[in-house]
CSV table of C-alpha atoms and ligand atoms in Angstrom, one decimal:
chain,number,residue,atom,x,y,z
A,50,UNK,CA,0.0,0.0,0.0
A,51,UNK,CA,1.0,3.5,-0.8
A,52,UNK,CA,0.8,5.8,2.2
A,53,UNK,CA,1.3,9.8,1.2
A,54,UNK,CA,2.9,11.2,4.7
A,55,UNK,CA,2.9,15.0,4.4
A,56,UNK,CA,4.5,17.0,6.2
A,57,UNK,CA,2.8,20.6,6.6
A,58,UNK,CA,6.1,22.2,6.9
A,59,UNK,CA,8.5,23.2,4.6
A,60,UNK,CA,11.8,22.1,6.2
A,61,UNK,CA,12.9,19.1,3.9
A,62,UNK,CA,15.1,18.2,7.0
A,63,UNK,CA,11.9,17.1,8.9
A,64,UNK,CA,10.7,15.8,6.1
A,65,UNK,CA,13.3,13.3,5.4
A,66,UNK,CA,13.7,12.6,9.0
A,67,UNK,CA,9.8,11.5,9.5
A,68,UNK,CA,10.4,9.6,6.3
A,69,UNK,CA,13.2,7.8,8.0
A,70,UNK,CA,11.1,7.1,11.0
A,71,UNK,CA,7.9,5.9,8.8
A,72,UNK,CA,9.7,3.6,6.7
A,73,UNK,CA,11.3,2.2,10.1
A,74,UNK,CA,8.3,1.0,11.2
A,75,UNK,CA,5.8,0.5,8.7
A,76,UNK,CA,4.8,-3.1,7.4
A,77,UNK,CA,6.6,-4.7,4.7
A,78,UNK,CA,4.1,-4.2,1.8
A,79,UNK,CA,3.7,-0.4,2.9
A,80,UNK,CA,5.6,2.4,0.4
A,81,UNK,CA,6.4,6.4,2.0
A,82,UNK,CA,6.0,9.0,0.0
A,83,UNK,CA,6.8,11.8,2.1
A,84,UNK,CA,6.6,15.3,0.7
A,85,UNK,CA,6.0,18.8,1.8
A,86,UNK,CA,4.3,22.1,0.5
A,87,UNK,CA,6.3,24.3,-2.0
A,88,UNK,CA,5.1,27.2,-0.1
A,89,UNK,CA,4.6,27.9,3.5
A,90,UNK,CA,6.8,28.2,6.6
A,91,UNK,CA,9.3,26.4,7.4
A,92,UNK,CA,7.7,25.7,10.9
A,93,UNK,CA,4.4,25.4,12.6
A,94,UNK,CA,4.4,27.2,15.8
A,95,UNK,CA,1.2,29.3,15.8
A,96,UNK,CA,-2.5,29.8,14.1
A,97,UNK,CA,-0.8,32.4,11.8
A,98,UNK,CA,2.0,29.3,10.2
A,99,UNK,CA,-1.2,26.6,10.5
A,100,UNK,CA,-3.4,28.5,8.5
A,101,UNK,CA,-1.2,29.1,5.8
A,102,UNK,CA,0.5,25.7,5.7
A,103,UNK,CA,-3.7,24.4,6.0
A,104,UNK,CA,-3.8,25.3,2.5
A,105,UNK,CA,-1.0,23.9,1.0
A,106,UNK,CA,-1.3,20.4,2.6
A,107,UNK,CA,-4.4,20.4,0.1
A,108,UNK,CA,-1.9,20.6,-2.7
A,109,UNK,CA,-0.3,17.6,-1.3
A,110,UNK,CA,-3.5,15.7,-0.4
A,111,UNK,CA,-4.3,16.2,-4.0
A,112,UNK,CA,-1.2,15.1,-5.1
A,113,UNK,CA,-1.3,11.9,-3.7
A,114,UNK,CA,-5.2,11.1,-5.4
A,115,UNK,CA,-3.7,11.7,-8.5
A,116,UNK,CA,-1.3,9.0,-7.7
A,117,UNK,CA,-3.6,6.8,-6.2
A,118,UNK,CA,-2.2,6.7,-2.7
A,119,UNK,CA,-4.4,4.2,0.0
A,120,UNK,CA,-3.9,6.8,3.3
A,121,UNK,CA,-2.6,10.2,3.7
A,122,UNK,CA,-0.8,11.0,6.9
A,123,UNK,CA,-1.0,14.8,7.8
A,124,UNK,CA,2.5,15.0,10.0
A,125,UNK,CA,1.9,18.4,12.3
A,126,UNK,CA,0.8,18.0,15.5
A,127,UNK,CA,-1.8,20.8,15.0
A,128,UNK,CA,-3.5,18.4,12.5
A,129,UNK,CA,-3.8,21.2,9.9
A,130,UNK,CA,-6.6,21.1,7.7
A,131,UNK,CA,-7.7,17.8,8.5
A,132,UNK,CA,-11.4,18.2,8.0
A,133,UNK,CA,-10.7,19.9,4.8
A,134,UNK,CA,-7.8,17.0,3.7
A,135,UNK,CA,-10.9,14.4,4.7
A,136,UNK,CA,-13.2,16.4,2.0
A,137,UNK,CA,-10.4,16.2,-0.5
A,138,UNK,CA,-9.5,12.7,0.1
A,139,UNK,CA,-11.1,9.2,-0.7
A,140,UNK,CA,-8.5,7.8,1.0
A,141,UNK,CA,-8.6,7.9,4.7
A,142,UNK,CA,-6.1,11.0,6.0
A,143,UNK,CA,-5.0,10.7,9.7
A,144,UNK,CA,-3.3,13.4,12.0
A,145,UNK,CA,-0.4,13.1,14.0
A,146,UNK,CA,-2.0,14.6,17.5
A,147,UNK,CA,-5.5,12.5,16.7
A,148,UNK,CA,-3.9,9.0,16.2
A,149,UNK,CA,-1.6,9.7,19.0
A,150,UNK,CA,-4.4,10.5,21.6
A,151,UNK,CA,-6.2,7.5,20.5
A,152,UNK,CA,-3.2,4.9,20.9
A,153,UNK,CA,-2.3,6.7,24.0
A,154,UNK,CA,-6.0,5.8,25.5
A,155,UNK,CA,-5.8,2.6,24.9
A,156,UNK,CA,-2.5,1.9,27.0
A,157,UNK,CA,-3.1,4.6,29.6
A,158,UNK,CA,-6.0,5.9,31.5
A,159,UNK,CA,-4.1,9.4,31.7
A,160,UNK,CA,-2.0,10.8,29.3
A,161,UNK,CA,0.6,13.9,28.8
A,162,UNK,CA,1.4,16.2,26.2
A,163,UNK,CA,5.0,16.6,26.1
A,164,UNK,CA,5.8,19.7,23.1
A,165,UNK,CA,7.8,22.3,21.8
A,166,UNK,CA,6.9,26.0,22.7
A,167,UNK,CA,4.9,27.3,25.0
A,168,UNK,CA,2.9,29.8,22.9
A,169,UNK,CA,1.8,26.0,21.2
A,170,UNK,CA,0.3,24.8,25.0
A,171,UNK,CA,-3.0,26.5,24.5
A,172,UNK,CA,-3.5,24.9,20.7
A,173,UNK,CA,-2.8,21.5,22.1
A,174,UNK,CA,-5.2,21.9,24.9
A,175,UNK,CA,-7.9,23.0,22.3
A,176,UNK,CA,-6.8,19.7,20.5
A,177,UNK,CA,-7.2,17.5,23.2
A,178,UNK,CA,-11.1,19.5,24.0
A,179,UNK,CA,-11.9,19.2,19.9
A,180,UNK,CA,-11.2,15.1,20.3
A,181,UNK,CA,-12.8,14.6,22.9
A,182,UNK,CA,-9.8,13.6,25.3
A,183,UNK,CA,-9.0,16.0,27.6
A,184,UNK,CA,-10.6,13.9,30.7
A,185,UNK,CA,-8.0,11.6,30.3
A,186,UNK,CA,-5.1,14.0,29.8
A,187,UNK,CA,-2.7,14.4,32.9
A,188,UNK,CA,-1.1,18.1,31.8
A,189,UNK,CA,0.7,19.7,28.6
A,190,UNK,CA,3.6,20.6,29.3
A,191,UNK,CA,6.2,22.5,26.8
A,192,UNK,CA,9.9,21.9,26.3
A,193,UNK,CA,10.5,25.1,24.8
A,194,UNK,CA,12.4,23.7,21.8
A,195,UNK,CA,11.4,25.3,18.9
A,196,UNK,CA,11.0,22.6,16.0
A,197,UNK,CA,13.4,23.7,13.9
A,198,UNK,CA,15.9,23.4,16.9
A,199,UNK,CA,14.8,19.3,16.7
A,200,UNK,CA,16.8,19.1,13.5
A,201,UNK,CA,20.0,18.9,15.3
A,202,UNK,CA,18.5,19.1,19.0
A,203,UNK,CA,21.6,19.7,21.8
A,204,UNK,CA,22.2,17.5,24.6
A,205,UNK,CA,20.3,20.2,27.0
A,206,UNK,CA,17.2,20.2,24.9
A,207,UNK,CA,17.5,16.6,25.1
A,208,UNK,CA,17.5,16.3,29.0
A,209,UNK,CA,14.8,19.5,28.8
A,210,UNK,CA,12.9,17.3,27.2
A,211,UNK,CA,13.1,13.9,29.4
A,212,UNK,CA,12.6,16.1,32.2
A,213,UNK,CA,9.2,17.4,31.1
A,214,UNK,CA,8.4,14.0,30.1
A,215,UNK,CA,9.5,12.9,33.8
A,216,UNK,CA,7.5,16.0,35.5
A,217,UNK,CA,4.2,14.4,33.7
A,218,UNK,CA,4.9,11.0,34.8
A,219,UNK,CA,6.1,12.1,38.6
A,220,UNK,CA,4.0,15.1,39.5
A,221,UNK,CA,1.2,15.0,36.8
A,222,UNK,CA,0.1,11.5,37.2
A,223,UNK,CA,0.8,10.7,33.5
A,224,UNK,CA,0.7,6.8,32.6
A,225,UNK,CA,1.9,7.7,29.1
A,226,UNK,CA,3.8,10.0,27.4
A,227,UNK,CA,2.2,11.9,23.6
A,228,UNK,CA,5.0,13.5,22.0
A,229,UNK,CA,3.7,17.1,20.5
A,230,UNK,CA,5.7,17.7,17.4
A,231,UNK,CA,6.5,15.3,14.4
A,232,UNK,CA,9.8,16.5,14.6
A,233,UNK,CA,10.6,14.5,17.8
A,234,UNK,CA,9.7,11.2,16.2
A,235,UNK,CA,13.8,10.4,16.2
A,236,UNK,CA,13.9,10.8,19.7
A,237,UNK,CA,11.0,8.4,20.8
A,238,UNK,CA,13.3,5.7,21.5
A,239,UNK,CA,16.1,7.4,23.2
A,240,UNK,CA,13.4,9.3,25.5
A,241,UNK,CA,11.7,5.8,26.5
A,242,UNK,CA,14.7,4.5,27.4
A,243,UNK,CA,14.9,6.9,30.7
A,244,UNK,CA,10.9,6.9,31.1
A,245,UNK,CA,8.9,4.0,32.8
A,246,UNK,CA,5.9,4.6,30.9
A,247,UNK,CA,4.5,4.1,27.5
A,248,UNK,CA,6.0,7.2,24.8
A,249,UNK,CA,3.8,7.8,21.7
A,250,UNK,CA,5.3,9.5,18.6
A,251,UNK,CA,2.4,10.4,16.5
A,252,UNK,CA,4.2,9.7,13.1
A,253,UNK,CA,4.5,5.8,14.4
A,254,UNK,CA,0.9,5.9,15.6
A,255,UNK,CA,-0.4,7.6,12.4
A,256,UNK,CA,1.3,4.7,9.8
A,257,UNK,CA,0.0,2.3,12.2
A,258,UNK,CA,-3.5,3.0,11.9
A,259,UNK,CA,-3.6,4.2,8.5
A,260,UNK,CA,-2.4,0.7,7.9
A,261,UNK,CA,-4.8,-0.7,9.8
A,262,UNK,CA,-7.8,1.2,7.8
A,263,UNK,CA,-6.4,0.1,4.7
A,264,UNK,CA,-6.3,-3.4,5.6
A,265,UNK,CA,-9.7,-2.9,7.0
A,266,UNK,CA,-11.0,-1.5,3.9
A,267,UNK,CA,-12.0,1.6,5.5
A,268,UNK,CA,-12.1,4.5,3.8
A,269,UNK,CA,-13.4,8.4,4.3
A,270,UNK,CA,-16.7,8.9,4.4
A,271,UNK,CA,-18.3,11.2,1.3
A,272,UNK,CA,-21.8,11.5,2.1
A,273,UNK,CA,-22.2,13.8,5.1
A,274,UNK,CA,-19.1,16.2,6.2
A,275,UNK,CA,-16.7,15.2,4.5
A,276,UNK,CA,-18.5,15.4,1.1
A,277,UNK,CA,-16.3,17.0,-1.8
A,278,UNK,CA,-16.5,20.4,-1.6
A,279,UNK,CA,-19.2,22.1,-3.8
A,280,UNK,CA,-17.7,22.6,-7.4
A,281,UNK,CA,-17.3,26.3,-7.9
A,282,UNK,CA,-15.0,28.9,-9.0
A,283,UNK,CA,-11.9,29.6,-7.1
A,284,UNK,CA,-9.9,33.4,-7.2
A,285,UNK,CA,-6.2,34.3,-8.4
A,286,UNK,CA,-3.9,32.3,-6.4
A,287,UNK,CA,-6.4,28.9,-5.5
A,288,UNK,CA,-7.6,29.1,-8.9
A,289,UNK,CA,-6.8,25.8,-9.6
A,290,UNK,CA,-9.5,24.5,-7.2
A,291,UNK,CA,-12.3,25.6,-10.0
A,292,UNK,CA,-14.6,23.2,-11.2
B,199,2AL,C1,4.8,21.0,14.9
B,199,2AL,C2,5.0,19.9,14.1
B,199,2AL,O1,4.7,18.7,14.4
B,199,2AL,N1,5.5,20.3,13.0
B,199,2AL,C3,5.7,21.7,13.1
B,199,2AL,O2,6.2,22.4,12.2
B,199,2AL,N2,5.3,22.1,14.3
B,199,2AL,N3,4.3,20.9,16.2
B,199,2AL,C4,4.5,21.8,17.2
B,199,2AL,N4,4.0,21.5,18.4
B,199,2AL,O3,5.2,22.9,17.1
């Protein structure tokens, strides 16, 4: 199966890396095709960078139609555009932050949110309240890494990191650990290795179940909300979205 991992970003560093970490642990008969936007920041830290990239993850959603693709993976933590990717897509699409919340609640009655900044903390807490899981989530908590700082993270933002992670587990209650940015998905296994609890890396958890649908035959749903959107004429720069 063909699985189109975007990542929302334009930083072909992250991009390679999550393609690294997809292809490490997806099944045998599964193909990455990572890509990324041409056009959009380089990282997604607030509304202002989601809103922009939102729109040109629909580029790469429709990208991977044309090519026939069985999932598409949307690899941001802010799950950008996902109700718009589903209304695109025939293919199931699956967010980072929603797969890992769901895998996190079925191995832990509590969960925390481990991520970069903390001007992010409030749009993870509104992600956790739009899914429907913030009764079983322990705290977020931010390591104040920005994301472009994971592509060659120091030994202190490493042990900034595991602290958080250790706070949420010591003082927070946490029985697993989400980690809130796709650029972390290298350090999943060097972070369990200190922690005594379950670590989620959304890019794992995301190939996993879009995997899973595939097998299962699932795909999105195009008779209610996530019907194609109404054929009409688009303006100047998204006028390729006529119909
Ligand atoms: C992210 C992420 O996963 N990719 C990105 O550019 N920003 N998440 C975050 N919490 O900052």
């Amino acid at each position: 199966m063909k699985i189109n991992l975007i990542n929302p970003n334009t930083c072909q560093g992250m991009t390679d890396k999550i393609a690294t970490s997809a292809a490490a642990i997806c099944a045998p008969g599964s193909e990455i095709i990572a890509q990324s936007p041409e056009h959009g920041p380089l990282s997604i830290e607030c509304a202002f960078d989601e809103a922009l990239a939102g729109a040109a993850v629909l580029d790469c959603i429709a990208k991977g139609e044309q090519i026939g693709v069985d999932a598409h993976i949307i690899a941001c933590f802010g799950d950008p555009a996902i109700d718009a990717c589903r209304e695109l897509a025939s293919a199931p699409v699956i967010g980072i932050a929603g797969a890992a919340f769901q895998l996190a609640s079925l191995v832990a009655s509590r969960f925390s949110v481990v991520t970069t900044l903390s001007r992010t903390l409030p749009a993870s807490h509104h992600l956790l309240q739009r899914y429907g899981y913030q009764h079983v989530c322990a705290s977020v908590r931010a390591s104040d890494i920005a994301v472009l700082d994971l592509e060659a993270v120091s030994e202190d933002s490493l042990q900034g990191l595991l602290s958080e992670c250790q706070q949420a587990v010591e003082h927070d209650g946490a029985e697993a650990i989400v980690l809130g940015c796709a650029g972390m998905s290298d350090l999943v296994s060097r972070l369990q290795q200190h922690l005594s609890v379950p670590v989620i890396d959304g890019v794992a958890a995301a190939v996993k179940l879009a995997e899973s649908l595939v097998q299962l035959g699932l795909k999105t749903a195009k008779t209610g909300n996530y019907a194609a959107p109404l054929p009409k004429q688009y303006i100047g720069r998204y006028q390729h979205w006529s119909q």
